[in-house]
XYZ file of C-alpha atoms in Angstrom:
746
model
C 143.423 -66.577 -40.516
C 146.961 -66.216 -41.759
C 149.931 -65.630 -39.492
C 152.025 -62.468 -39.712
C 150.999 -58.853 -40.060
C 151.103 -58.516 -43.862
C 149.436 -61.911 -44.271
C 146.385 -60.638 -42.363
C 143.731 -59.016 -44.642
C 142.635 -56.847 -41.630
C 146.144 -55.441 -41.168
C 146.382 -54.665 -44.863
C 143.165 -52.814 -44.798
C 144.215 -50.874 -41.740
C 147.549 -50.057 -43.332
C 145.868 -48.856 -46.559
C 143.372 -46.748 -44.503
C 146.194 -45.023 -42.567
C 148.173 -44.560 -45.733
C 145.210 -42.901 -47.493
C 144.446 -40.743 -44.383
C 148.056 -39.488 -44.261
C 149.018 -39.372 -47.870
C 145.977 -37.709 -49.356
C 146.158 -34.631 -47.198
C 149.918 -34.375 -47.880
C 149.231 -34.442 -51.609
C 146.337 -31.992 -51.315
C 148.377 -29.627 -49.095
C 151.311 -29.736 -51.451
C 149.112 -28.990 -54.465
C 147.545 -26.084 -52.612
C 151.064 -24.846 -51.600
C 152.211 -24.897 -55.267
C 148.958 -23.085 -56.241
C 149.537 -20.597 -53.432
C 153.110 -19.904 -54.655
C 151.819 -19.307 -58.224
C 149.093 -17.023 -56.995
C 151.674 -15.151 -54.752
C 154.079 -14.893 -57.641
C 151.315 -13.559 -59.854
C 150.299 -11.061 -57.243
C 153.885 -9.838 -56.870
C 154.249 -9.560 -60.614
C 150.943 -7.633 -60.937
C 152.049 -5.183 -58.234
C 155.369 -4.610 -59.978
C 153.609 -4.045 -63.328
C 151.103 -1.713 -61.666
C 153.976 0.388 -60.164
C 155.697 0.412 -63.582
C 152.536 1.545 -65.377
C 152.026 4.333 -62.779
C 155.613 5.433 -63.428
C 155.046 5.618 -67.114
C 151.769 7.531 -66.688
C 153.437 9.953 -64.289
C 156.291 10.360 -66.818
C 153.762 11.485 -69.572
C 151.824 13.562 -67.048
C 154.929 15.412 -66.039
C 155.684 16.253 -69.638
C 152.098 17.438 -70.192
C 152.252 19.550 -66.967
C 155.388 21.170 -68.426
C 153.382 22.081 -71.525
C 150.654 23.496 -69.269
C 153.249 25.446 -67.455
C 154.547 26.846 -70.718
C 151.007 28.045 -71.514
C 150.607 29.753 -68.087
C 154.049 31.422 -68.511
C 153.108 32.795 -71.979
C 149.694 33.992 -70.716
C 151.536 36.285 -68.277
C 153.889 37.685 -70.926
C 153.307 41.354 -71.554
C 153.775 41.024 -75.316
C 151.031 38.410 -75.468
C 148.688 40.611 -73.540
C 149.379 43.572 -75.764
C 149.203 41.783 -78.999
C 145.843 40.144 -78.183
C 144.211 43.647 -77.803
C 144.233 44.267 -81.581
C 145.146 47.894 -81.370
C 147.920 50.057 -82.903
C 148.762 51.647 -79.599
C 151.743 49.335 -79.089
C 153.002 49.237 -82.602
C 155.989 51.302 -81.807
C 157.033 48.921 -79.059
C 157.225 45.976 -81.415
C 160.074 47.033 -83.532
C 162.457 44.665 -85.230
C 164.589 44.158 -82.096
C 161.567 43.507 -79.905
C 160.123 40.974 -82.345
C 163.475 39.247 -82.633
C 163.559 38.860 -78.841
C 160.008 37.496 -78.836
C 160.823 34.999 -81.543
C 163.979 33.901 -79.797
C 162.192 33.550 -76.399
C 159.309 31.557 -77.922
C 161.628 29.369 -79.885
C 163.800 28.578 -76.801
C 160.623 27.802 -74.674
C 159.417 25.360 -77.403
C 162.783 23.740 -77.879
C 163.312 23.240 -74.206
C 160.347 20.854 -74.049
C 162.253 18.258 -76.078
C 159.293 16.735 -77.718
C 157.835 19.602 -79.847
C 158.277 20.248 -83.518
C 157.286 23.906 -83.147
C 154.713 26.026 -81.372
C 152.818 29.212 -81.993
C 150.616 31.782 -80.338
C 147.434 32.248 -82.473
C 145.410 35.460 -82.299
C 141.998 34.257 -83.686
C 140.453 37.681 -83.989
C 143.417 39.024 -85.939
C 143.949 35.699 -87.831
C 147.616 35.951 -87.069
C 150.222 33.572 -85.495
C 153.387 34.414 -83.636
C 156.097 31.785 -84.158
C 159.807 31.473 -83.743
C 160.077 32.424 -87.378
C 158.010 35.586 -86.942
C 154.465 36.958 -87.050
C 152.471 35.562 -89.982
C 148.884 35.734 -91.173
C 147.290 32.381 -90.551
C 146.449 31.788 -94.104
C 149.989 32.575 -95.329
C 151.498 30.507 -92.482
C 149.571 27.344 -93.454
C 150.404 27.803 -97.111
C 154.057 28.693 -97.082
C 155.535 27.212 -93.909
C 153.230 24.534 -92.453
C 150.834 22.505 -94.635
C 148.101 20.271 -93.168
C 145.546 18.259 -95.004
C 142.234 20.052 -95.312
C 140.467 18.144 -92.513
C 143.277 18.734 -89.957
C 143.549 22.402 -90.870
C 139.751 22.849 -90.565
C 139.813 21.218 -87.120
C 142.495 23.556 -85.974
C 140.617 26.583 -87.300
C 137.482 25.490 -85.452
C 139.355 25.053 -82.205
C 141.025 28.475 -82.076
C 137.785 30.355 -81.220
C 136.705 27.964 -78.501
C 137.861 27.881 -74.850
C 140.607 25.281 -74.680
C 141.832 24.517 -71.135
C 144.249 21.869 -72.343
C 143.064 19.946 -75.323
C 144.923 17.230 -77.189
C 143.760 16.653 -80.773
C 144.285 13.504 -82.761
C 147.551 13.064 -84.536
C 147.886 14.644 -88.004
C 150.472 14.656 -90.777
C 151.907 17.932 -92.025
C 154.768 19.409 -94.087
C 157.096 21.716 -92.225
C 159.411 23.649 -94.622
C 158.697 20.825 -97.024
C 159.596 17.999 -94.578
C 156.974 15.397 -93.648
C 156.095 15.127 -89.960
C 153.594 13.422 -87.788
C 152.458 15.669 -85.002
C 149.949 15.777 -82.098
C 148.334 19.254 -81.775
C 147.884 20.562 -78.258
C 145.828 23.723 -77.663
C 145.712 25.870 -74.561
C 143.732 29.124 -74.324
C 145.862 32.002 -72.873
C 142.674 33.882 -71.843
C 139.946 32.375 -69.647
C 136.882 33.496 -71.797
C 134.545 31.705 -74.151
C 136.223 33.172 -77.152
C 139.876 33.694 -76.228
C 141.973 36.267 -78.056
C 145.178 34.261 -77.825
C 145.676 30.432 -78.096
C 148.864 28.539 -77.604
C 149.168 25.755 -80.173
C 151.912 23.226 -79.627
C 152.803 20.426 -81.999
C 154.220 17.395 -80.323
C 156.533 15.630 -82.760
C 155.645 11.881 -82.824
C 159.234 10.997 -83.559
C 160.531 13.075 -80.565
C 157.785 11.705 -78.325
C 158.554 8.068 -79.326
C 162.230 8.615 -78.655
C 161.404 10.157 -75.253
C 159.100 7.148 -74.416
C 161.702 4.585 -75.517
C 164.329 6.378 -73.433
C 162.381 6.743 -70.257
C 159.386 4.417 -70.577
C 161.203 1.224 -69.675
C 161.271 -2.214 -71.267
C 158.925 -4.193 -69.137
C 155.689 -3.173 -70.899
C 154.678 -4.857 -74.202
C 152.450 -2.055 -75.470
C 151.616 1.484 -74.418
C 148.440 3.000 -75.804
C 147.256 6.583 -75.118
C 143.834 7.890 -76.121
C 141.975 11.145 -75.749
C 138.258 11.363 -76.206
C 138.293 7.784 -77.614
C 140.810 8.864 -80.257
C 144.175 7.210 -80.497
C 146.913 9.635 -79.605
C 150.054 7.395 -79.288
C 150.856 3.733 -79.436
C 154.123 2.010 -78.754
C 154.777 -1.813 -79.208
C 157.888 -3.581 -78.183
C 159.758 -5.105 -81.138
C 161.097 -7.992 -79.008
C 159.939 -11.222 -80.685
C 160.769 -13.213 -77.578
C 158.452 -10.996 -75.465
C 155.625 -11.154 -78.033
C 155.957 -14.777 -78.966
C 152.303 -15.666 -78.374
C 152.467 -15.071 -74.585
C 149.296 -13.892 -72.959
C 149.195 -10.298 -71.792
C 146.840 -8.122 -69.744
C 146.376 -4.338 -69.740
C 146.531 -1.878 -66.847
C 144.324 1.134 -67.406
C 145.088 4.484 -65.859
C 143.634 7.994 -66.221
C 145.899 10.977 -66.640
C 146.025 13.475 -63.822
C 147.102 16.261 -66.184
C 144.570 15.901 -69.017
C 141.835 13.710 -70.420
C 144.314 11.159 -71.747
C 143.632 7.531 -70.917
C 146.526 5.105 -70.656
C 146.386 1.364 -71.431
C 149.734 -0.321 -70.639
C 149.981 -4.047 -71.397
C 152.327 -6.587 -69.750
C 153.060 -10.236 -70.327
C 151.154 -12.528 -68.028
C 153.974 -14.997 -67.207
C 152.665 -16.531 -63.992
C 154.571 -19.861 -64.206
C 156.387 -20.738 -60.973
C 160.105 -20.815 -61.211
C 161.845 -24.166 -61.870
C 163.664 -23.944 -58.544
C 160.517 -23.510 -56.527
C 158.818 -26.331 -58.507
C 161.737 -28.730 -57.975
C 161.751 -27.965 -54.185
C 157.992 -28.429 -53.957
C 158.124 -31.810 -55.714
C 161.010 -32.901 -53.425
C 159.035 -31.831 -50.414
C 156.068 -33.867 -51.676
C 158.130 -37.031 -52.197
C 159.779 -36.773 -48.816
C 156.378 -36.234 -47.133
C 154.895 -39.226 -48.891
C 157.759 -41.460 -47.733
C 157.471 -40.216 -44.170
C 153.685 -40.564 -44.370
C 153.983 -44.184 -45.499
C 156.349 -45.017 -42.673
C 154.022 -43.354 -40.118
C 151.021 -45.237 -41.583
C 152.871 -48.490 -41.061
C 153.767 -47.704 -37.474
C 150.216 -46.594 -36.713
C 148.865 -49.754 -38.326
C 151.095 -51.948 -36.190
C 150.124 -50.043 -32.998
C 146.433 -50.210 -33.889
C 146.445 -53.745 -34.971
C 148.046 -55.153 -31.767
C 144.900 -54.969 -29.512
C 142.635 -55.631 -32.433
C 144.627 -58.689 -33.370
C 144.217 -60.022 -29.797
C 140.425 -59.370 -30.002
C 140.201 -60.975 -33.399
C 141.983 -64.057 -32.181
C 139.540 -64.455 -29.242
C 136.446 -63.767 -31.280
C 137.555 -66.001 -34.122
C 138.382 -68.793 -31.694
C 134.941 -68.567 -30.113
C 133.310 -68.443 -33.514
C 135.277 -71.477 -34.736
C 134.256 -73.435 -31.622
C 130.597 -72.539 -32.408
C 131.041 -73.425 -36.090
C 132.820 -76.676 -35.277
C 129.771 -77.812 -33.473
C 127.699 -77.105 -36.599
C 130.361 -78.616 -38.852
C 131.399 -75.271 -40.305
C 134.924 -73.885 -39.954
C 135.158 -71.507 -43.013
C 135.159 -67.786 -43.093
C 137.455 -64.814 -42.740
C 138.192 -62.839 -39.585
C 135.318 -60.389 -40.298
C 132.878 -63.339 -40.704
C 133.859 -64.503 -37.195
C 133.442 -60.915 -35.846
C 130.051 -60.545 -37.582
C 128.800 -63.827 -36.188
C 130.022 -62.927 -32.724
C 128.375 -59.559 -32.725
C 125.246 -60.866 -34.252
C 125.045 -63.318 -31.402
C 125.705 -60.579 -28.847
C 123.153 -58.198 -30.328
C 120.482 -60.871 -30.504
C 121.077 -61.801 -26.840
C 121.082 -58.099 -25.915
C 117.766 -57.540 -27.640
C 116.251 -60.489 -25.961
C 117.469 -59.148 -22.641
C 116.228 -55.621 -23.294
C 112.786 -56.924 -24.427
C 112.587 -59.069 -21.320
C 113.473 -56.087 -19.074
C 110.925 -53.871 -20.885
C 108.241 -56.419 -20.624
C 108.925 -56.872 -16.981
C 108.942 -53.160 -16.377
C 105.663 -52.584 -18.203
C 104.006 -55.499 -16.394
C 105.225 -54.234 -13.069
C 104.075 -50.694 -13.858
C 100.656 -51.825 -14.942
C 100.306 -53.997 -11.825
C 101.356 -51.173 -9.605
C 98.900 -48.774 -11.315
C 96.082 -51.234 -10.864
C 96.961 -51.508 -7.189
C 96.920 -47.748 -6.927
C 93.463 -47.657 -8.409
C 92.259 -50.175 -5.840
C 93.758 -48.320 -2.871
C 97.465 -48.211 -2.149
C 99.020 -47.255 1.207
C 102.683 -46.454 1.223
C 105.611 -47.831 3.343
C 109.323 -47.531 2.775
C 109.485 -50.770 0.753
C 106.738 -49.705 -1.591
C 108.290 -46.242 -1.915
C 111.386 -47.967 -3.155
C 109.339 -49.964 -5.567
C 107.813 -46.760 -7.042
C 111.285 -45.291 -7.390
C 112.702 -48.364 -9.059
C 109.974 -48.289 -11.715
C 110.478 -44.596 -12.362
C 107.110 -43.539 -10.876
C 107.594 -40.232 -9.048
C 104.314 -40.203 -7.044
C 104.411 -38.753 -3.600
C 101.849 -38.018 -0.856
C 102.129 -34.277 -1.467
C 100.966 -34.490 -5.090
C 97.486 -34.108 -6.495
C 95.866 -36.791 -8.649
C 92.866 -37.370 -10.823
C 91.795 -40.619 -12.495
C 90.216 -40.585 -15.974
C 88.561 -43.539 -17.745
C 88.302 -43.917 -21.536
C 85.664 -46.407 -22.859
C 84.991 -47.562 -26.440
C 81.785 -49.327 -25.241
C 79.738 -47.605 -27.914
C 81.592 -49.532 -30.693
C 79.238 -52.327 -31.636
C 81.575 -54.255 -33.937
C 84.579 -55.425 -31.914
C 85.676 -57.698 -34.794
C 87.283 -54.802 -36.604
C 90.618 -55.022 -34.693
C 92.371 -52.678 -37.138
C 89.855 -49.911 -36.446
C 90.112 -50.424 -32.688
C 93.925 -50.426 -32.950
C 93.884 -47.196 -34.881
C 91.601 -45.507 -32.356
C 93.889 -46.585 -29.553
C 96.991 -45.167 -31.301
C 95.219 -41.908 -31.991
C 94.019 -41.741 -28.331
C 97.692 -42.107 -27.130
C 98.814 -39.210 -29.284
C 95.837 -37.014 -28.409
C 96.223 -37.652 -24.664
C 99.922 -36.773 -24.823
C 99.079 -33.453 -26.522
C 96.284 -32.600 -24.159
C 98.233 -33.348 -20.969
C 101.362 -31.470 -22.197
C 99.192 -28.477 -23.170
C 97.815 -28.278 -19.626
C 101.139 -28.947 -17.947
C 99.974 -32.238 -16.298
C 101.731 -35.625 -15.905
C 99.783 -38.782 -16.678
C 100.062 -42.570 -16.913
C 97.934 -44.417 -19.441
C 97.271 -48.158 -19.124
C 94.558 -50.794 -19.603
C 91.906 -51.801 -17.095
C 89.202 -54.449 -17.075
C 86.098 -52.300 -16.459
C 87.034 -49.695 -19.150
C 89.302 -49.799 -22.146
C 91.937 -47.338 -20.816
C 92.658 -45.659 -17.468
C 94.721 -42.565 -17.009
C 96.212 -41.253 -13.720
C 96.717 -37.518 -14.014
C 99.114 -35.988 -11.482
C 100.630 -32.629 -10.614
C 102.639 -31.077 -7.861
C 100.065 -28.288 -7.562
C 96.328 -28.310 -7.184
C 94.421 -28.401 -10.554
C 90.943 -28.915 -11.961
C 89.462 -25.529 -11.182
C 87.356 -23.598 -13.712
C 86.078 -26.889 -15.312
C 89.584 -27.747 -16.492
C 88.965 -31.573 -16.341
C 85.724 -31.169 -18.285
C 87.513 -29.223 -20.997
C 90.315 -31.791 -21.204
C 87.844 -34.733 -21.533
C 85.777 -32.862 -24.122
C 88.833 -31.788 -26.189
C 90.223 -35.344 -26.262
C 86.878 -36.892 -27.154
C 86.225 -34.401 -29.935
C 89.746 -34.789 -31.318
C 89.356 -38.626 -31.401
C 86.027 -38.274 -33.096
C 87.393 -35.849 -35.638
C 90.202 -38.207 -36.690
C 88.425 -41.612 -36.365
C 84.719 -40.877 -36.708
C 84.066 -42.429 -33.236
C 83.234 -40.495 -30.103
C 84.584 -42.248 -26.943
C 83.286 -41.810 -23.379
C 85.849 -40.050 -21.202
C 84.886 -39.770 -17.596
C 86.924 -38.351 -14.638
C 86.843 -38.224 -10.915
C 87.696 -35.481 -8.545
C 91.188 -34.083 -7.876
C 92.495 -35.651 -4.641
C 95.793 -35.243 -2.689
C 97.862 -38.187 -1.710
C 98.153 -41.687 -3.198
C 94.924 -42.796 -1.670
C 93.258 -40.084 -3.601
C 93.899 -41.963 -6.802
C 91.595 -44.700 -5.606
C 88.948 -42.139 -4.481
C 89.048 -40.418 -7.884
C 88.934 -43.831 -9.665
C 85.712 -44.923 -7.971
C 84.056 -41.615 -8.790
C 84.972 -41.934 -12.402
C 83.924 -45.578 -12.497
C 80.457 -44.717 -11.144
C 80.043 -42.021 -13.752
C 81.044 -44.455 -16.471
C 78.627 -47.154 -15.340
C 75.794 -44.600 -15.159
C 76.585 -43.348 -18.690
C 76.580 -46.885 -20.125
C 73.397 -47.759 -18.263
C 71.608 -44.625 -19.436
C 72.542 -45.251 -23.042
C 71.431 -48.854 -23.079
C 68.153 -48.472 -21.061
C 66.852 -44.896 -21.398
C 68.100 -44.067 -24.901
C 69.234 -40.654 -23.725
C 70.261 -38.706 -26.701
C 73.653 -37.243 -26.520
C 73.692 -33.462 -26.328
C 75.393 -31.603 -29.074
C 79.010 -31.236 -28.136
C 80.287 -27.828 -28.658
C 83.689 -27.792 -30.270
C 86.007 -26.240 -27.718
C 88.304 -24.937 -30.415
C 91.585 -23.479 -29.228
C 92.267 -20.518 -31.449
C 95.319 -19.133 -29.659
C 98.839 -20.326 -30.425
C 100.728 -21.896 -27.585
C 102.288 -25.149 -28.680
C 103.528 -27.699 -26.239
C 107.070 -27.674 -27.467
C 107.275 -23.982 -26.900
C 105.907 -24.300 -23.437
C 108.503 -26.941 -22.595
C 111.340 -24.834 -23.973
C 110.011 -21.759 -22.062
C 109.896 -23.717 -18.826
C 113.389 -25.134 -19.310
C 114.925 -21.810 -20.168
C 113.226 -20.075 -17.265
C 114.558 -22.757 -14.946
C 118.109 -22.410 -16.067
C 117.885 -18.568 -16.109
C 118.466 -18.161 -19.840
C 116.945 -14.691 -20.160
C 117.538 -14.000 -23.811
C 115.917 -17.289 -25.021
C 113.040 -16.997 -22.585
C 112.175 -13.454 -23.727
C 112.521 -14.581 -27.313
C 110.037 -17.375 -26.952
C 107.524 -14.986 -25.243
C 108.047 -12.475 -27.978
C 107.379 -15.113 -30.642
C 104.230 -16.260 -28.925
C 103.059 -12.705 -28.669
C 103.838 -11.919 -32.283
C 102.181 -15.116 -33.611
C 99.028 -14.477 -31.659
C 98.848 -10.933 -32.705
C 98.712 -12.136 -36.329
C 95.744 -14.236 -35.551
C 93.688 -11.209 -34.262
C 92.227 -13.131 -31.328
C 89.337 -11.928 -29.384
C 89.833 -10.696 -25.839
C 88.683 -13.983 -24.208
C 91.150 -16.012 -26.240
C 93.987 -13.632 -25.424
C 93.084 -13.686 -21.795
C 93.059 -17.520 -21.711
C 96.470 -17.550 -23.414
C 97.875 -15.175 -20.900
C 96.438 -17.208 -18.077
C 98.178 -20.334 -19.456
C 101.427 -18.454 -19.753
C 101.005 -17.118 -16.230
C 100.328 -20.768 -15.018
C 103.629 -21.738 -16.624
C 105.391 -18.902 -14.859
C 103.940 -19.719 -11.542
C 104.780 -23.381 -11.929
C 108.394 -22.461 -12.582
C 108.429 -20.093 -9.649
C 107.034 -22.849 -7.384
C 109.674 -25.320 -8.670
C 112.367 -22.831 -7.787
C 110.930 -22.525 -4.245
C 110.018 -18.892 -4.725
C 106.942 -17.112 -3.413
C 104.126 -16.815 -5.947
C 101.517 -14.892 -4.073
C 102.654 -11.418 -5.087
C 102.697 -12.417 -8.788
C 99.311 -14.070 -8.647
C 97.763 -10.934 -7.048
C 99.528 -8.639 -9.638
C 98.354 -10.872 -12.538
C 94.748 -10.970 -11.203
C 94.814 -7.167 -10.830
C 95.892 -6.720 -14.448
C 93.419 -9.351 -15.630
C 90.529 -7.477 -13.985
C 91.688 -4.299 -15.761
C 91.498 -6.203 -19.087
C 94.516 -4.393 -20.428
C 96.049 -6.988 -22.737
C 99.194 -5.005 -23.556
C 99.865 -4.468 -19.826
C 99.329 -8.218 -19.183
C 101.774 -9.063 -21.972
C 104.275 -6.650 -20.520
C 103.808 -8.351 -17.083
C 104.573 -11.721 -18.753
C 107.937 -10.319 -19.906
C 108.576 -8.797 -16.531
C 107.886 -12.020 -14.562
C 110.015 -13.999 -17.099
C 112.889 -11.564 -16.486
C 112.537 -11.764 -12.713
C 112.606 -15.530 -12.776
C 115.767 -15.573 -14.880
C 117.364 -12.927 -12.711
C 116.470 -14.882 -9.558
C 117.958 -17.990 -11.108
C 121.133 -16.049 -11.994
C 121.582 -14.839 -8.455
C 120.846 -18.202 -6.946
C 121.946 -18.375 -3.292
C 122.898 -21.146 -0.954
C 120.252 -23.131 0.796
C 120.796 -21.321 4.056
C 120.492 -17.944 2.362
C 117.342 -19.081 0.521
C 115.839 -20.191 3.869
C 116.661 -16.798 5.382
C 115.289 -15.027 2.300
C 112.037 -16.984 2.535
C 111.656 -15.912 6.184
C 112.356 -12.292 5.264
C 109.852 -12.472 2.372
C 107.226 -14.024 4.547
C 107.594 -11.362 7.249
C 107.364 -8.590 4.663
C 104.313 -10.202 3.054
C 102.603 -10.289 6.502
C 103.656 -6.789 7.662
C 104.032 -4.587 4.609
C 101.118 -2.382 5.791
C 103.079 -1.374 8.917
C 104.621 2.122 8.662
C 107.629 1.017 10.739
C 108.808 -1.756 8.374
C 112.249 -1.070 7.010
C 115.603 -2.715 6.180
C 116.946 -1.531 9.582
C 114.080 -3.208 11.387
C 114.716 -6.475 9.505
C 118.461 -6.338 10.127
C 117.858 -5.945 13.886
C 115.240 -8.658 13.951
C 117.344 -11.275 12.080
C 120.715 -10.120 13.477
C 122.164 -9.171 10.060
C 123.784 -6.194 8.496
C 121.861 -3.793 6.396
C 123.770 -4.767 3.255
C 123.289 -8.460 3.802
C 119.540 -8.110 4.381
C 119.279 -5.997 1.171
C 121.360 -8.429 -0.837
C 119.415 -11.552 0.335
C 116.052 -9.826 -0.305
C 117.173 -8.836 -3.831
C 118.356 -12.412 -4.575
C 115.014 -13.929 -3.448
C 112.603 -11.348 -5.085
C 114.644 -10.001 -8.008
C 113.905 -6.399 -6.954
C 115.036 -4.204 -4.073
C 113.242 -4.077 -0.675
C 111.495 -0.706 -1.093
C 110.197 -1.470 -4.545
C 108.736 -4.775 -3.382
C 107.034 -3.128 -0.368
C 105.706 -0.373 -2.676
C 104.254 -2.984 -4.994
C 102.496 -4.810 -2.244
C 101.078 -1.562 -0.795
C 99.938 -0.302 -4.235
C 98.124 -3.556 -5.072
C 96.359 -3.478 -1.745
C 95.546 0.217 -2.187
C 93.988 -0.353 -5.618
C 91.895 -3.110 -4.168
C 90.631 -0.833 -1.367
C 89.993 2.044 -3.774
C 87.957 -0.155 -6.095
C 85.783 -1.216 -3.118
C 85.207 2.402 -2.214
C 84.680 1.325 1.393
C 86.853 4.189 2.768
C 88.445 7.424 1.821
C 91.871 8.033 0.336
C 93.298 9.174 3.761
C 92.104 5.946 5.355
C 93.510 3.832 2.466
C 96.910 5.533 2.897
C 96.993 4.615 6.603
C 95.890 1.101 5.972
C 98.671 0.368 3.496
C 101.430 1.838 5.755
C 101.762 5.550 4.835
C 101.813 8.052 7.670
C 100.426 10.888 5.566
C 98.257 11.019 2.466
C 100.710 13.193 0.576
C 103.389 10.436 0.511
C 100.781 7.879 -0.512
C 99.530 10.056 -3.460
C 103.074 10.641 -4.670
C 103.981 6.935 -4.455
C 100.631 5.912 -6.192
C 101.166 8.349 -9.047
C 104.762 7.118 -9.525
C 103.680 3.435 -9.529
C 100.430 3.688 -11.434
C 101.029 6.824 -13.571
C 97.748 8.384 -12.371
C 96.468 9.959 -9.051
C 94.327 7.887 -6.608
C 91.177 9.768 -7.356
C 91.690 9.465 -11.091
C 92.122 5.662 -10.571
C 88.807 5.517 -8.688
C 87.044 7.353 -11.518
C 88.574 5.044 -14.167
C 87.535 2.004 -12.072
C 84.002 3.314 -11.911
C 84.042 3.816 -15.702
C 84.969 0.193 -16.230
């Protein structure tokens, strides 16, 4: 290992790493900043162009609106109204003086617009036109004064007789008094009918309009194009070679608010960032790189100081080890790798030794439990050290698994496969039924299993179902049907031994019968589980109920409900599923030190009614109550007081005198405190809880039909039958006598 920081390969790598970590983000950030400036400059430019385009469009729209206003003004003129009537009544009014005034007024109106060559009022029915030069027949006017080409003249003739709100025709060439002009005809009916009797025809002079646009249109745009009904009306292109020197451009499209004209105004797309901004950005990048390199060096020095000391120690130890073997070569990292390999190897050996010791100690302790194990303080500590949480208050059952029916024990691969399958199947079965277990080897059977629980279990042939399910599953996967025997469920550690001997006797009898009496195995019915209640979901449901996570708990219940609805289960399967869910709920309630009697009674009542939807609703209700209770968890002293209150209510709910006031006086508390503690313990208020107890007892008595409704009311704590009937109807939704009839029907 070389001396000095830069001479160390490790230091150089650290320095390069820090340099890359600091410099790369600086470069990326600077590039993004330049890009952001370009985008911002482009955005500002586009906004400015959009405003300029809107200004140009408004400029043209204003001029078009002036032309519209001219049409509205002329439509209100009396001479226009009189002339369009095609009668000689007004002939005397239109003498030479009057006609001269009309011509002068019309000429002044047209000239004031600034962009018109001339204008005229056409009377289609009379085929006449009033102009600033006088009244002319249309045919003579278009021959002697104004001359259009045949197509343009025909288009004008066709437009006179049609309603024209404000129509702009394509540009046309004409001769006015012998002079060539390029004009844009604009027609506006002076009468709102399908065939107007007077039409204002204005001719926008292209030269005047171009001069107007050059004067007021601005110089930022490269091209201005106006179209009407897909026909080109006007086009203006800047004659600035510098502006059009191959630079990219983009159009801004706008619609006229005064007519059907569409504007397309193009602008140069010059989005290059300014040289000043670019220079400042490059300078900032260079300064940031220099500062980053200095910071990387300082960080490398600081980081390498403790690492260098560690490297020196590890390399020294590795060199001593290598010197014994005659090897003193290698870099710092080789020394570190050898040191860590040695430490890892020693750690693995130590962990394996500890694991072997723990497994051997556990197996030995389990065997001692099978033989009969009586506890003292020292042995309790031994159980705790090995992570075995057995206590005298728990319930236990021993199960034995035998592969004795296998004749060929030389096929170790097959036996090993069966053992692995059995371990997986046992885990699933025990988790599904919510039981703890320990699986280990014994001499008189292949495997023994201690099943344990904090609550009594084994009713309703549970153990028989567990054994049959595991045996059938092993047979399905391996083709071999093992013998799985079990003892009774016993309480206390000595009960393990009692259950073990019972199971052992059954196993010996089974083996003896098979070998001596050739008893044929009865056909095993496949106890298929068609409902959906996976172990992982059950574990998650239990955990969320325990921590009071209401949303997740209700979501899990909802998913279980939905999935099983899809399977269209029969009533028995749904009932079994709901029973398992209820067992989960009760187990959680028990672990939270909450009373389970009321929930057991209520569930049993609903189960007897066989109303699956009501039972599902009750699952959600109990889950909600569990989470709410957890949310309002109280101190240990309050829980103790709440348990006493709850126990007293459970024992005396049928008394008509029971009330919050009575409880407050009995336990020397205020009414509010008694109410709060009771709500925290039960999740519902005092009177709802008492009503539930009374209604459940009342339904039980009504189903038995051992007494009348009056007597039932008094037995459950109501002083008069009217109050009882009202409470029963509110709680159950039907009257007591209707409930009796429905119970008889079932």
